Amino acid sequence: MKVVLLGTAAGGGCPQWNCACPVCTSGAPARSQDGVAVSADGRDWYLVNASPDIRAQILATPELAAGPGPRQTPVRGVLLTDAELDHTLGLMMLREGGGLRVWAGRAVLGALGEGFPVRGILGGYSGWEWSELTAGGARDIGGLRVTAFAVGDKRPRYARSSAGPGPWVVAYRFEDPATGGAFVYAPCLARWPDGFDAFTAGAGYVLLDGTFHTAREFGGATGAAGTTAPQAAMGHLPVAGEGGSLEHVRRLRATRPGTRWAYTHLNNTNPMADPGSEEHLEVCRAGAEIPADGTRLEL
């Protein structure tokens, strides 16, 4: 199984166009909005999330280059972890690609038919198909075994009035039956849910939600008013601190030496995005990675 990390930043990218916070002005390497591409054979590729940066990401990835025919592409479909705009707006940029199938949970598919009616818009273009992928179920997609796992119920702002039941956010586990390799992609974790230890067991690479380093980072970096942590409402478990995801990484590394742990979906306020920061070094010393855009894996 081959994996390319197309982007590793949260919504808005890093630096963010309207932000002059310490990270955005630090000169740290730029990161585009997160998403990955996976393939069982290096020929047929599946995108996981489609950010507004998807066109530039595809053009920057030789494995996804068009050809050999004038209108051929190795991109076969898209899997969505949630219905957030930074994970779905890119579908509009893929409208020329006839024959694409999109997999997502029922709530996400419902939101894309109502609050953000991308399904209706793309219905005017040929070849688009929409398939439900139920959390807890597994499906064979492109030669890989794909399992979705419920990790949150945060709805996008445009879908707050939706009556659709969750889960609204999932993680994916990709397994290659030919090699036994497994890759877990969880860019949005509201918490460390029950059963997540088992879901990641045996995976060679686990890519986690690294949106915020600490629980009150956002307000401190941007001067946002209020004393409550906006992260709680934004559906992202912080990396550091008591109960943070790095605690779980340290715990599991002791019994799983074969698993690499890494962070993606870094918010533009997250000092981990700066390789020279103490926060970045802290995560690396704990045995986790903070990969850059364009990182490639084979499992």
PDB file of C-alpha atoms in Angstrom:
ATOM      1  CA  MET A   1       0.000   0.000   0.000  1.00  0.00           C
ATOM      2  CA  LYS A   2       1.235   3.454  -0.936  1.00  0.00           C
ATOM      3  CA  VAL A   3       0.201   6.637   0.851  1.00  0.00           C
ATOM      4  CA  VAL A   4       0.922  10.283   0.003  1.00  0.00           C
ATOM      5  CA  LEU A   5       0.209  13.036   2.529  1.00  0.00           C
ATOM      6  CA  LEU A   6      -1.186  15.708   0.225  1.00  0.00           C
ATOM      7  CA  GLY A   7      -1.656  18.310   2.953  1.00  0.00           C
ATOM      8  CA  THR A   8      -1.074  18.467   6.713  1.00  0.00           C
ATOM      9  CA  ALA A   9      -2.725  21.706   7.911  1.00  0.00           C
ATOM     10  CA  ALA A  10      -6.169  22.398   9.307  1.00  0.00           C
ATOM     11  CA  GLY A  11      -8.728  24.556   7.514  1.00  0.00           C
ATOM     12  CA  GLY A  12      -7.198  27.699   6.053  1.00  0.00           C
ATOM     13  CA  GLY A  13      -3.733  26.181   5.745  1.00  0.00           C
ATOM     14  CA  CYS A  14      -0.580  27.490   7.359  1.00  0.00           C
ATOM     15  CA  PRO A  15       0.130  30.345   7.146  1.00  0.00           C
ATOM     16  CA  GLN A  16      -3.490  31.447   6.980  1.00  0.00           C
ATOM     17  CA  TRP A  17      -4.209  34.375   4.694  1.00  0.00           C
ATOM     18  CA  ASN A  18      -5.879  36.570   7.338  1.00  0.00           C
ATOM     19  CA  CYS A  19      -3.638  35.770  10.295  1.00  0.00           C
ATOM     20  CA  ALA A  20      -0.514  37.372  11.727  1.00  0.00           C
ATOM     21  CA  CYS A  21      -0.166  35.086  14.763  1.00  0.00           C
ATOM     22  CA  PRO A  22       3.333  34.007  15.872  1.00  0.00           C
ATOM     23  CA  VAL A  23       3.237  30.782  13.837  1.00  0.00           C
ATOM     24  CA  CYS A  24       1.974  32.407  10.626  1.00  0.00           C
ATOM     25  CA  THR A  25       4.766  34.990  10.820  1.00  0.00           C
ATOM     26  CA  SER A  26       7.502  32.562  11.952  1.00  0.00           C
ATOM     27  CA  GLY A  27       8.688  31.565   8.496  1.00  0.00           C
ATOM     28  CA  ALA A  28       7.813  27.923   9.189  1.00  0.00           C
ATOM     29  CA  PRO A  29       7.365  25.748   6.071  1.00  0.00           C
ATOM     30  CA  ALA A  30       3.949  26.249   4.471  1.00  0.00           C
ATOM     31  CA  ARG A  31       1.332  23.514   4.825  1.00  0.00           C
ATOM     32  CA  SER A  32      -1.755  23.038   2.661  1.00  0.00           C
ATOM     33  CA  GLN A  33      -5.089  21.795   3.991  1.00  0.00           C
ATOM     34  CA  ASP A  34      -5.003  18.168   5.011  1.00  0.00           C
ATOM     35  CA  GLY A  35      -5.798  15.142   2.914  1.00  0.00           C
ATOM     36  CA  VAL A  36      -4.129  11.926   1.787  1.00  0.00           C
ATOM     37  CA  ALA A  37      -4.070   9.676  -1.268  1.00  0.00           C
ATOM     38  CA  VAL A  38      -3.904   5.885  -0.936  1.00  0.00           C
ATOM     39  CA  SER A  39      -3.300   3.110  -3.445  1.00  0.00           C
ATOM     40  CA  ALA A  40      -2.943  -0.648  -3.356  1.00  0.00           C
ATOM     41  CA  ASP A  41      -0.905  -0.831  -6.560  1.00  0.00           C
ATOM     42  CA  GLY A  42       0.469   2.640  -7.321  1.00  0.00           C
ATOM     43  CA  ARG A  43      -1.835   2.967 -10.345  1.00  0.00           C
ATOM     44  CA  ASP A  44      -5.346   3.473  -8.969  1.00  0.00           C
ATOM     45  CA  TRP A  45      -5.520   6.166  -6.294  1.00  0.00           C
ATOM     46  CA  TYR A  46      -8.217   7.160  -3.811  1.00  0.00           C
ATOM     47  CA  LEU A  47      -8.324  10.551  -2.127  1.00  0.00           C
ATOM     48  CA  VAL A  48      -9.275  10.791   1.528  1.00  0.00           C
ATOM     49  CA  ASN A  49     -10.915  14.198   1.878  1.00  0.00           C
ATOM     50  CA  ALA A  50     -10.853  16.858  -0.822  1.00  0.00           C
ATOM     51  CA  SER A  51      -9.673  20.209   0.461  1.00  0.00           C
ATOM     52  CA  PRO A  52      -9.905  23.533  -1.402  1.00  0.00           C
ATOM     53  CA  ASP A  53      -6.206  22.953  -2.183  1.00  0.00           C
ATOM     54  CA  ILE A  54      -6.852  19.689  -4.033  1.00  0.00           C
ATOM     55  CA  ARG A  55      -6.010  20.962  -7.529  1.00  0.00           C
ATOM     56  CA  ALA A  56      -2.574  22.216  -6.463  1.00  0.00           C
ATOM     57  CA  GLN A  57      -1.995  19.068  -4.418  1.00  0.00           C
ATOM     58  CA  ILE A  58      -2.751  16.792  -7.364  1.00  0.00           C
ATOM     59  CA  LEU A  59      -0.537  18.803  -9.697  1.00  0.00           C
ATOM     60  CA  ALA A  60       2.296  18.608  -7.128  1.00  0.00           C
ATOM     61  CA  THR A  61       2.021  14.800  -6.879  1.00  0.00           C
ATOM     62  CA  PRO A  62       3.508  12.901  -9.850  1.00  0.00           C
ATOM     63  CA  GLU A  63       1.638   9.742  -8.880  1.00  0.00           C
ATOM     64  CA  LEU A  64      -1.659  11.572  -9.542  1.00  0.00           C
ATOM     65  CA  ALA A  65      -0.660  13.110 -12.881  1.00  0.00           C
ATOM     66  CA  ALA A  66      -3.161  12.813 -15.715  1.00  0.00           C
ATOM     67  CA  GLY A  67      -2.535  10.364 -18.552  1.00  0.00           C
ATOM     68  CA  PRO A  68      -1.643   8.409 -20.520  1.00  0.00           C
ATOM     69  CA  GLY A  69      -4.786   9.348 -22.469  1.00  0.00           C
ATOM     70  CA  PRO A  70      -5.759  13.008 -22.860  1.00  0.00           C
ATOM     71  CA  ARG A  71      -8.615  12.694 -20.344  1.00  0.00           C
ATOM     72  CA  GLN A  72      -7.408   9.836 -18.148  1.00  0.00           C
ATOM     73  CA  THR A  73      -6.577  10.179 -14.462  1.00  0.00           C
ATOM     74  CA  PRO A  74      -5.419   7.682 -11.826  1.00  0.00           C
ATOM     75  CA  VAL A  75      -7.846   9.209  -9.291  1.00  0.00           C
ATOM     76  CA  ARG A  76     -10.699   6.741  -8.860  1.00  0.00           C
ATOM     77  CA  GLY A  77     -12.704   8.136  -5.956  1.00  0.00           C
ATOM     78  CA  VAL A  78     -12.884  10.038  -2.671  1.00  0.00           C
ATOM     79  CA  LEU A  79     -13.558   8.993   0.926  1.00  0.00           C
ATOM     80  CA  LEU A  80     -14.728  11.649   3.380  1.00  0.00           C
ATOM     81  CA  THR A  81     -14.010  11.651   7.109  1.00  0.00           C
ATOM     82  CA  ASP A  82     -16.630  14.366   7.723  1.00  0.00           C
ATOM     83  CA  ALA A  83     -18.670  17.096   6.027  1.00  0.00           C
ATOM     84  CA  GLU A  84     -16.513  20.113   6.957  1.00  0.00           C
ATOM     85  CA  LEU A  85     -15.918  22.576   4.133  1.00  0.00           C
ATOM     86  CA  ASP A  86     -12.139  22.176   4.357  1.00  0.00           C
ATOM     87  CA  HIS A  87     -12.634  18.480   3.570  1.00  0.00           C
ATOM     88  CA  THR A  88     -15.374  18.756   0.940  1.00  0.00           C
ATOM     89  CA  LEU A  89     -14.983  21.989  -1.041  1.00  0.00           C
ATOM     90  CA  GLY A  90     -12.391  20.271  -3.207  1.00  0.00           C
ATOM     91  CA  LEU A  91     -15.107  18.040  -4.641  1.00  0.00           C
ATOM     92  CA  MET A  92     -16.162  21.041  -6.703  1.00  0.00           C
ATOM     93  CA  MET A  93     -12.624  21.244  -8.112  1.00  0.00           C
ATOM     94  CA  LEU A  94     -12.917  17.612  -9.225  1.00  0.00           C
ATOM     95  CA  ARG A  95     -16.125  18.186 -11.195  1.00  0.00           C
ATOM     96  CA  GLU A  96     -14.393  17.497 -14.534  1.00  0.00           C
ATOM     97  CA  GLY A  97     -13.452  13.984 -13.416  1.00  0.00           C
ATOM     98  CA  GLY A  98     -16.239  11.782 -14.716  1.00  0.00           C
ATOM     99  CA  GLY A  99     -16.589   8.388 -13.076  1.00  0.00           C
ATOM    100  CA  LEU A 100     -15.652   9.400  -9.531  1.00  0.00           C
ATOM    101  CA  ARG A 101     -17.324   7.696  -6.596  1.00  0.00           C
ATOM    102  CA  VAL A 102     -17.590   9.299  -3.144  1.00  0.00           C
ATOM    103  CA  TRP A 103     -17.880   7.251   0.062  1.00  0.00           C
ATOM    104  CA  ALA A 104     -19.062   8.797   3.346  1.00  0.00           C
ATOM    105  CA  GLY A 105     -21.337   8.215   6.315  1.00  0.00           C
ATOM    106  CA  ARG A 106     -25.077   8.765   6.079  1.00  0.00           C
ATOM    107  CA  ALA A 107     -25.017  12.065   7.982  1.00  0.00           C
ATOM    108  CA  VAL A 108     -22.260  13.431   5.739  1.00  0.00           C
ATOM    109  CA  LEU A 109     -24.039  12.387   2.557  1.00  0.00           C
ATOM    110  CA  GLY A 110     -27.202  14.022   3.865  1.00  0.00           C
ATOM    111  CA  ALA A 111     -25.417  17.289   4.608  1.00  0.00           C
ATOM    112  CA  LEU A 112     -23.894  17.309   1.126  1.00  0.00           C
ATOM    113  CA  GLY A 113     -27.380  17.014  -0.288  1.00  0.00           C
ATOM    114  CA  GLU A 114     -28.920  19.793   1.782  1.00  0.00           C
ATOM    115  CA  GLY A 115     -26.855  22.398   3.658  1.00  0.00           C
ATOM    116  CA  PHE A 116     -23.990  22.290   1.155  1.00  0.00           C
ATOM    117  CA  PRO A 117     -25.757  20.777  -1.888  1.00  0.00           C
ATOM    118  CA  VAL A 118     -22.650  19.563  -3.670  1.00  0.00           C
ATOM    119  CA  ARG A 119     -24.396  16.324  -4.642  1.00  0.00           C
ATOM    120  CA  GLY A 120     -27.044  18.265  -6.525  1.00  0.00           C
ATOM    121  CA  ILE A 121     -24.496  20.563  -8.136  1.00  0.00           C
ATOM    122  CA  LEU A 122     -22.296  17.689  -9.272  1.00  0.00           C
ATOM    123  CA  GLY A 123     -25.390  15.854 -10.479  1.00  0.00           C
ATOM    124  CA  GLY A 124     -25.152  18.048 -13.569  1.00  0.00           C
ATOM    125  CA  TYR A 125     -21.775  16.491 -14.357  1.00  0.00           C
ATOM    126  CA  SER A 126     -21.508  12.921 -15.609  1.00  0.00           C
ATOM    127  CA  GLY A 127     -20.249   9.918 -13.745  1.00  0.00           C
ATOM    128  CA  TRP A 128     -20.581  10.916 -10.078  1.00  0.00           C
ATOM    129  CA  GLU A 129     -21.746   8.229  -7.637  1.00  0.00           C
ATOM    130  CA  TRP A 130     -22.378   8.457  -3.890  1.00  0.00           C
ATOM    131  CA  SER A 131     -22.063   5.471  -1.541  1.00  0.00           C
ATOM    132  CA  GLU A 132     -22.692   5.118   2.166  1.00  0.00           C
ATOM    133  CA  LEU A 133     -19.859   3.701   4.250  1.00  0.00           C
ATOM    134  CA  THR A 134     -21.192   2.770   7.669  1.00  0.00           C
ATOM    135  CA  ALA A 135     -19.028   3.205  10.758  1.00  0.00           C
ATOM    136  CA  GLY A 136     -18.069  -0.200  12.075  1.00  0.00           C
ATOM    137  CA  GLY A 137     -18.436  -1.808   8.678  1.00  0.00           C
ATOM    138  CA  ALA A 138     -15.659  -2.766   6.285  1.00  0.00           C
ATOM    139  CA  ARG A 139     -15.578  -2.567   2.513  1.00  0.00           C
ATOM    140  CA  ASP A 140     -13.166  -3.530  -0.227  1.00  0.00           C
ATOM    141  CA  ILE A 141     -12.158  -0.424  -2.182  1.00  0.00           C
ATOM    142  CA  GLY A 142      -9.487  -0.532  -4.864  1.00  0.00           C
ATOM    143  CA  GLY A 143      -7.854  -3.655  -3.493  1.00  0.00           C
ATOM    144  CA  LEU A 144      -7.753  -2.370   0.088  1.00  0.00           C
ATOM    145  CA  ARG A 145      -9.920  -3.281   3.039  1.00  0.00           C
ATOM    146  CA  VAL A 146     -11.387  -0.036   4.421  1.00  0.00           C
ATOM    147  CA  THR A 147     -13.025   0.255   7.838  1.00  0.00           C
ATOM    148  CA  ALA A 148     -14.649   3.389   9.259  1.00  0.00           C
ATOM    149  CA  PHE A 149     -14.678   4.137  12.996  1.00  0.00           C
ATOM    150  CA  ALA A 150     -16.855   6.780  14.667  1.00  0.00           C
ATOM    151  CA  VAL A 151     -14.782   9.433  16.462  1.00  0.00           C
ATOM    152  CA  GLY A 152     -17.075  12.455  16.838  1.00  0.00           C
ATOM    153  CA  ASP A 153     -20.408  14.137  16.256  1.00  0.00           C
ATOM    154  CA  LYS A 154     -19.405  17.700  15.446  1.00  0.00           C
ATOM    155  CA  ARG A 155     -21.503  19.061  12.597  1.00  0.00           C
ATOM    156  CA  PRO A 156     -20.325  21.737  10.192  1.00  0.00           C
ATOM    157  CA  ARG A 157     -21.783  25.188  10.834  1.00  0.00           C
ATOM    158  CA  TYR A 158     -23.910  24.938   7.712  1.00  0.00           C
ATOM    159  CA  ALA A 159     -25.481  21.680   8.993  1.00  0.00           C
ATOM    160  CA  ARG A 160     -26.261  22.632  12.585  1.00  0.00           C
ATOM    161  CA  SER A 161     -29.994  22.386  11.943  1.00  0.00           C
ATOM    162  CA  SER A 162     -29.734  18.993  10.259  1.00  0.00           C
ATOM    163  CA  ALA A 163     -31.830  16.275  11.835  1.00  0.00           C
ATOM    164  CA  GLY A 164     -29.602  13.529  10.502  1.00  0.00           C
ATOM    165  CA  PRO A 165     -28.189  11.136  13.135  1.00  0.00           C
ATOM    166  CA  GLY A 166     -24.441  10.716  13.527  1.00  0.00           C
ATOM    167  CA  PRO A 167     -21.735   9.809  13.575  1.00  0.00           C
ATOM    168  CA  TRP A 168     -20.577  12.942  11.787  1.00  0.00           C
ATOM    169  CA  VAL A 169     -16.844  12.259  11.968  1.00  0.00           C
ATOM    170  CA  VAL A 170     -14.978   9.016  11.319  1.00  0.00           C
ATOM    171  CA  ALA A 171     -11.443   7.716  11.133  1.00  0.00           C
ATOM    172  CA  TYR A 172     -10.394   5.206   8.479  1.00  0.00           C
ATOM    173  CA  ARG A 173      -8.265   2.091   8.647  1.00  0.00           C
ATOM    174  CA  PHE A 174      -6.792   0.877   5.348  1.00  0.00           C
ATOM    175  CA  GLU A 175      -5.464  -2.682   5.188  1.00  0.00           C
ATOM    176  CA  ASP A 176      -3.475  -4.206   2.344  1.00  0.00           C
ATOM    177  CA  PRO A 177      -4.306  -7.933   2.126  1.00  0.00           C
ATOM    178  CA  ALA A 178      -1.223  -8.529  -0.007  1.00  0.00           C
ATOM    179  CA  THR A 179       1.294  -7.204   2.539  1.00  0.00           C
ATOM    180  CA  GLY A 180      -0.658  -7.154   5.795  1.00  0.00           C
ATOM    181  CA  GLY A 181       0.159  -3.446   6.105  1.00  0.00           C
ATOM    182  CA  ALA A 182      -2.320  -1.117   7.802  1.00  0.00           C
ATOM    183  CA  PHE A 183      -2.673   2.677   7.851  1.00  0.00           C
ATOM    184  CA  VAL A 184      -5.005   4.628  10.155  1.00  0.00           C
ATOM    185  CA  TYR A 185      -6.093   8.163   9.268  1.00  0.00           C
ATOM    186  CA  ALA A 186      -7.799  10.175  12.033  1.00  0.00           C
ATOM    187  CA  PRO A 187      -7.394  13.903  11.261  1.00  0.00           C
ATOM    188  CA  CYS A 188     -10.263  14.923  13.549  1.00  0.00           C
ATOM    189  CA  LEU A 189     -10.617  13.409  17.038  1.00  0.00           C
ATOM    190  CA  ALA A 190     -12.990  15.007  19.504  1.00  0.00           C
ATOM    191  CA  ARG A 191     -11.708  12.587  22.138  1.00  0.00           C
ATOM    192  CA  TRP A 192      -9.833   9.296  22.405  1.00  0.00           C
ATOM    193  CA  PRO A 193     -12.908   7.097  22.056  1.00  0.00           C
ATOM    194  CA  ASP A 194     -13.469   3.677  23.532  1.00  0.00           C
ATOM    195  CA  GLY A 195     -12.248   1.062  21.098  1.00  0.00           C
ATOM    196  CA  PHE A 196      -9.727   3.347  19.393  1.00  0.00           C
ATOM    197  CA  ASP A 197      -6.806   1.418  20.894  1.00  0.00           C
ATOM    198  CA  ALA A 198      -8.091  -1.732  19.194  1.00  0.00           C
ATOM    199  CA  PHE A 199      -8.827   0.131  15.957  1.00  0.00           C
ATOM    200  CA  THR A 200      -5.192   1.203  15.683  1.00  0.00           C
ATOM    201  CA  ALA A 201      -3.705  -2.139  16.810  1.00  0.00           C
ATOM    202  CA  GLY A 202      -1.278  -3.621  14.289  1.00  0.00           C
ATOM    203  CA  ALA A 203      -1.167  -0.498  12.131  1.00  0.00           C
ATOM    204  CA  GLY A 204       2.212   0.455  10.729  1.00  0.00           C
ATOM    205  CA  TYR A 205       1.363   4.158  10.659  1.00  0.00           C
ATOM    206  CA  VAL A 206      -1.279   6.100  12.593  1.00  0.00           C
ATOM    207  CA  LEU A 207      -1.928   9.698  11.512  1.00  0.00           C
ATOM    208  CA  LEU A 208      -3.693  11.610  14.291  1.00  0.00           C
ATOM    209  CA  ASP A 209      -5.457  14.913  14.862  1.00  0.00           C
ATOM    210  CA  GLY A 210      -2.780  17.498  15.618  1.00  0.00           C
ATOM    211  CA  THR A 211      -5.002  20.563  15.279  1.00  0.00           C
ATOM    212  CA  PHE A 212      -4.120  22.142  18.621  1.00  0.00           C
ATOM    213  CA  HIS A 213      -1.084  21.670  20.820  1.00  0.00           C
ATOM    214  CA  THR A 214      -2.854  22.788  24.009  1.00  0.00           C
ATOM    215  CA  ALA A 215      -6.445  23.189  25.162  1.00  0.00           C
ATOM    216  CA  ARG A 216      -6.410  27.015  25.177  1.00  0.00           C
ATOM    217  CA  GLU A 217      -4.037  27.673  22.338  1.00  0.00           C
ATOM    218  CA  PHE A 218      -6.465  29.299  19.929  1.00  0.00           C
ATOM    219  CA  GLY A 219      -7.514  32.148  22.195  1.00  0.00           C
ATOM    220  CA  GLY A 220      -3.958  32.774  23.345  1.00  0.00           C
ATOM    221  CA  ALA A 221      -2.594  33.027  19.815  1.00  0.00           C
ATOM    222  CA  THR A 222      -5.371  35.149  18.327  1.00  0.00           C
ATOM    223  CA  GLY A 223      -6.569  37.205  21.287  1.00  0.00           C
ATOM    224  CA  ALA A 224     -10.039  35.658  21.145  1.00  0.00           C
ATOM    225  CA  ALA A 225     -12.207  36.744  24.052  1.00  0.00           C
ATOM    226  CA  GLY A 226     -13.535  34.383  26.675  1.00  0.00           C
ATOM    227  CA  THR A 227     -12.050  31.881  29.079  1.00  0.00           C
ATOM    228  CA  THR A 228     -13.550  28.682  27.745  1.00  0.00           C
ATOM    229  CA  ALA A 229     -11.477  26.584  25.398  1.00  0.00           C
ATOM    230  CA  PRO A 230     -12.885  26.880  21.858  1.00  0.00           C
ATOM    231  CA  GLN A 231     -11.228  23.561  21.046  1.00  0.00           C
ATOM    232  CA  ALA A 232     -13.945  21.787  23.008  1.00  0.00           C
ATOM    233  CA  ALA A 233     -16.576  23.153  20.632  1.00  0.00           C
ATOM    234  CA  MET A 234     -14.380  22.673  17.569  1.00  0.00           C
ATOM    235  CA  GLY A 235     -14.138  18.918  18.088  1.00  0.00           C
ATOM    236  CA  HIS A 236     -10.378  18.494  18.446  1.00  0.00           C
ATOM    237  CA  LEU A 237      -8.552  16.703  21.254  1.00  0.00           C
ATOM    238  CA  PRO A 238      -5.390  18.698  22.067  1.00  0.00           C
ATOM    239  CA  VAL A 239      -2.015  17.012  21.715  1.00  0.00           C
ATOM    240  CA  ALA A 240      -0.364  18.033  25.003  1.00  0.00           C
ATOM    241  CA  GLY A 241      -1.586  18.194  28.582  1.00  0.00           C
ATOM    242  CA  GLU A 242      -3.514  15.855  30.812  1.00  0.00           C
ATOM    243  CA  GLY A 243      -5.701  13.573  28.713  1.00  0.00           C
ATOM    244  CA  GLY A 244      -4.153  14.832  25.474  1.00  0.00           C
ATOM    245  CA  SER A 245      -3.454  12.481  22.607  1.00  0.00           C
ATOM    246  CA  LEU A 246       0.305  12.468  23.260  1.00  0.00           C
ATOM    247  CA  GLU A 247      -0.373  10.729  26.577  1.00  0.00           C
ATOM    248  CA  HIS A 248      -2.026   7.912  24.663  1.00  0.00           C
ATOM    249  CA  VAL A 249       0.809   7.774  22.142  1.00  0.00           C
ATOM    250  CA  ARG A 250       3.367   7.410  24.929  1.00  0.00           C
ATOM    251  CA  ARG A 251       1.261   4.683  26.548  1.00  0.00           C
ATOM    252  CA  LEU A 252       0.814   2.663  23.374  1.00  0.00           C
ATOM    253  CA  ARG A 253       4.388   3.057  22.127  1.00  0.00           C
ATOM    254  CA  ALA A 254       5.517   1.008  25.128  1.00  0.00           C
ATOM    255  CA  THR A 255       3.708  -2.068  23.811  1.00  0.00           C
ATOM    256  CA  ARG A 256       3.647  -1.377  20.051  1.00  0.00           C
ATOM    257  CA  PRO A 257       7.198  -0.834  18.837  1.00  0.00           C
ATOM    258  CA  GLY A 258       6.157  -1.509  15.235  1.00  0.00           C
ATOM    259  CA  THR A 259       3.714   1.410  15.003  1.00  0.00           C
ATOM    260  CA  ARG A 260       4.727   4.898  13.879  1.00  0.00           C
ATOM    261  CA  TRP A 261       2.590   7.706  15.303  1.00  0.00           C
ATOM    262  CA  ALA A 262       2.262  11.054  13.550  1.00  0.00           C
ATOM    263  CA  TYR A 263       0.225  14.264  13.590  1.00  0.00           C
ATOM    264  CA  THR A 264      -1.616  16.062  10.793  1.00  0.00           C
ATOM    265  CA  HIS A 265      -4.339  18.752  10.482  1.00  0.00           C
ATOM    266  CA  LEU A 266      -2.165  21.302  12.318  1.00  0.00           C
ATOM    267  CA  ASN A 267      -3.953  24.591  12.902  1.00  0.00           C
ATOM    268  CA  ASN A 268      -2.120  27.746  11.865  1.00  0.00           C
ATOM    269  CA  THR A 269      -1.905  28.701  15.570  1.00  0.00           C
ATOM    270  CA  ASN A 270      -0.196  25.433  16.527  1.00  0.00           C
ATOM    271  CA  PRO A 271       3.497  25.967  17.363  1.00  0.00           C
ATOM    272  CA  MET A 272       4.149  22.338  16.417  1.00  0.00           C
ATOM    273  CA  ALA A 273       4.057  23.553  12.791  1.00  0.00           C
ATOM    274  CA  ASP A 274       7.402  25.308  13.367  1.00  0.00           C
ATOM    275  CA  PRO A 275      10.212  22.693  13.295  1.00  0.00           C
ATOM    276  CA  GLY A 276      12.341  24.959  15.500  1.00  0.00           C
ATOM    277  CA  SER A 277       9.783  25.283  18.295  1.00  0.00           C
ATOM    278  CA  GLU A 278      10.012  23.579  21.664  1.00  0.00           C
ATOM    279  CA  GLU A 279       6.521  22.165  21.105  1.00  0.00           C
ATOM    280  CA  HIS A 280       7.645  20.459  17.884  1.00  0.00           C
ATOM    281  CA  LEU A 281      10.683  19.004  19.649  1.00  0.00           C
ATOM    282  CA  GLU A 282       8.530  17.845  22.574  1.00  0.00           C
ATOM    283  CA  VAL A 283       6.355  15.755  20.275  1.00  0.00           C
ATOM    284  CA  CYS A 284       9.383  14.284  18.505  1.00  0.00           C
ATOM    285  CA  ARG A 285      11.068  13.406  21.805  1.00  0.00           C
ATOM    286  CA  ALA A 286       7.911  11.513  22.766  1.00  0.00           C
ATOM    287  CA  GLY A 287       8.421   9.340  19.687  1.00  0.00           C
ATOM    288  CA  ALA A 288       5.804  10.849  17.388  1.00  0.00           C
ATOM    289  CA  GLU A 289       6.312  12.500  13.996  1.00  0.00           C
ATOM    290  CA  ILE A 290       5.084  15.752  12.450  1.00  0.00           C
ATOM    291  CA  PRO A 291       5.352  15.040   8.728  1.00  0.00           C
ATOM    292  CA  ALA A 292       5.398  17.660   5.990  1.00  0.00           C
ATOM    293  CA  ASP A 293       3.199  17.913   2.913  1.00  0.00           C
ATOM    294  CA  GLY A 294       4.297  15.409   0.298  1.00  0.00           C
ATOM    295  CA  THR A 295       5.464  12.727   2.742  1.00  0.00           C
ATOM    296  CA  ARG A 296       5.254   9.251   1.198  1.00  0.00           C
ATOM    297  CA  LEU A 297       4.721   5.898   2.928  1.00  0.00           C
ATOM    298  CA  GLU A 298       4.752   2.247   1.896  1.00  0.00           C
ATOM    299  CA  LEU A 299       3.040  -0.295   4.138  1.00  0.00           C
TER     300      LEU A 299
END
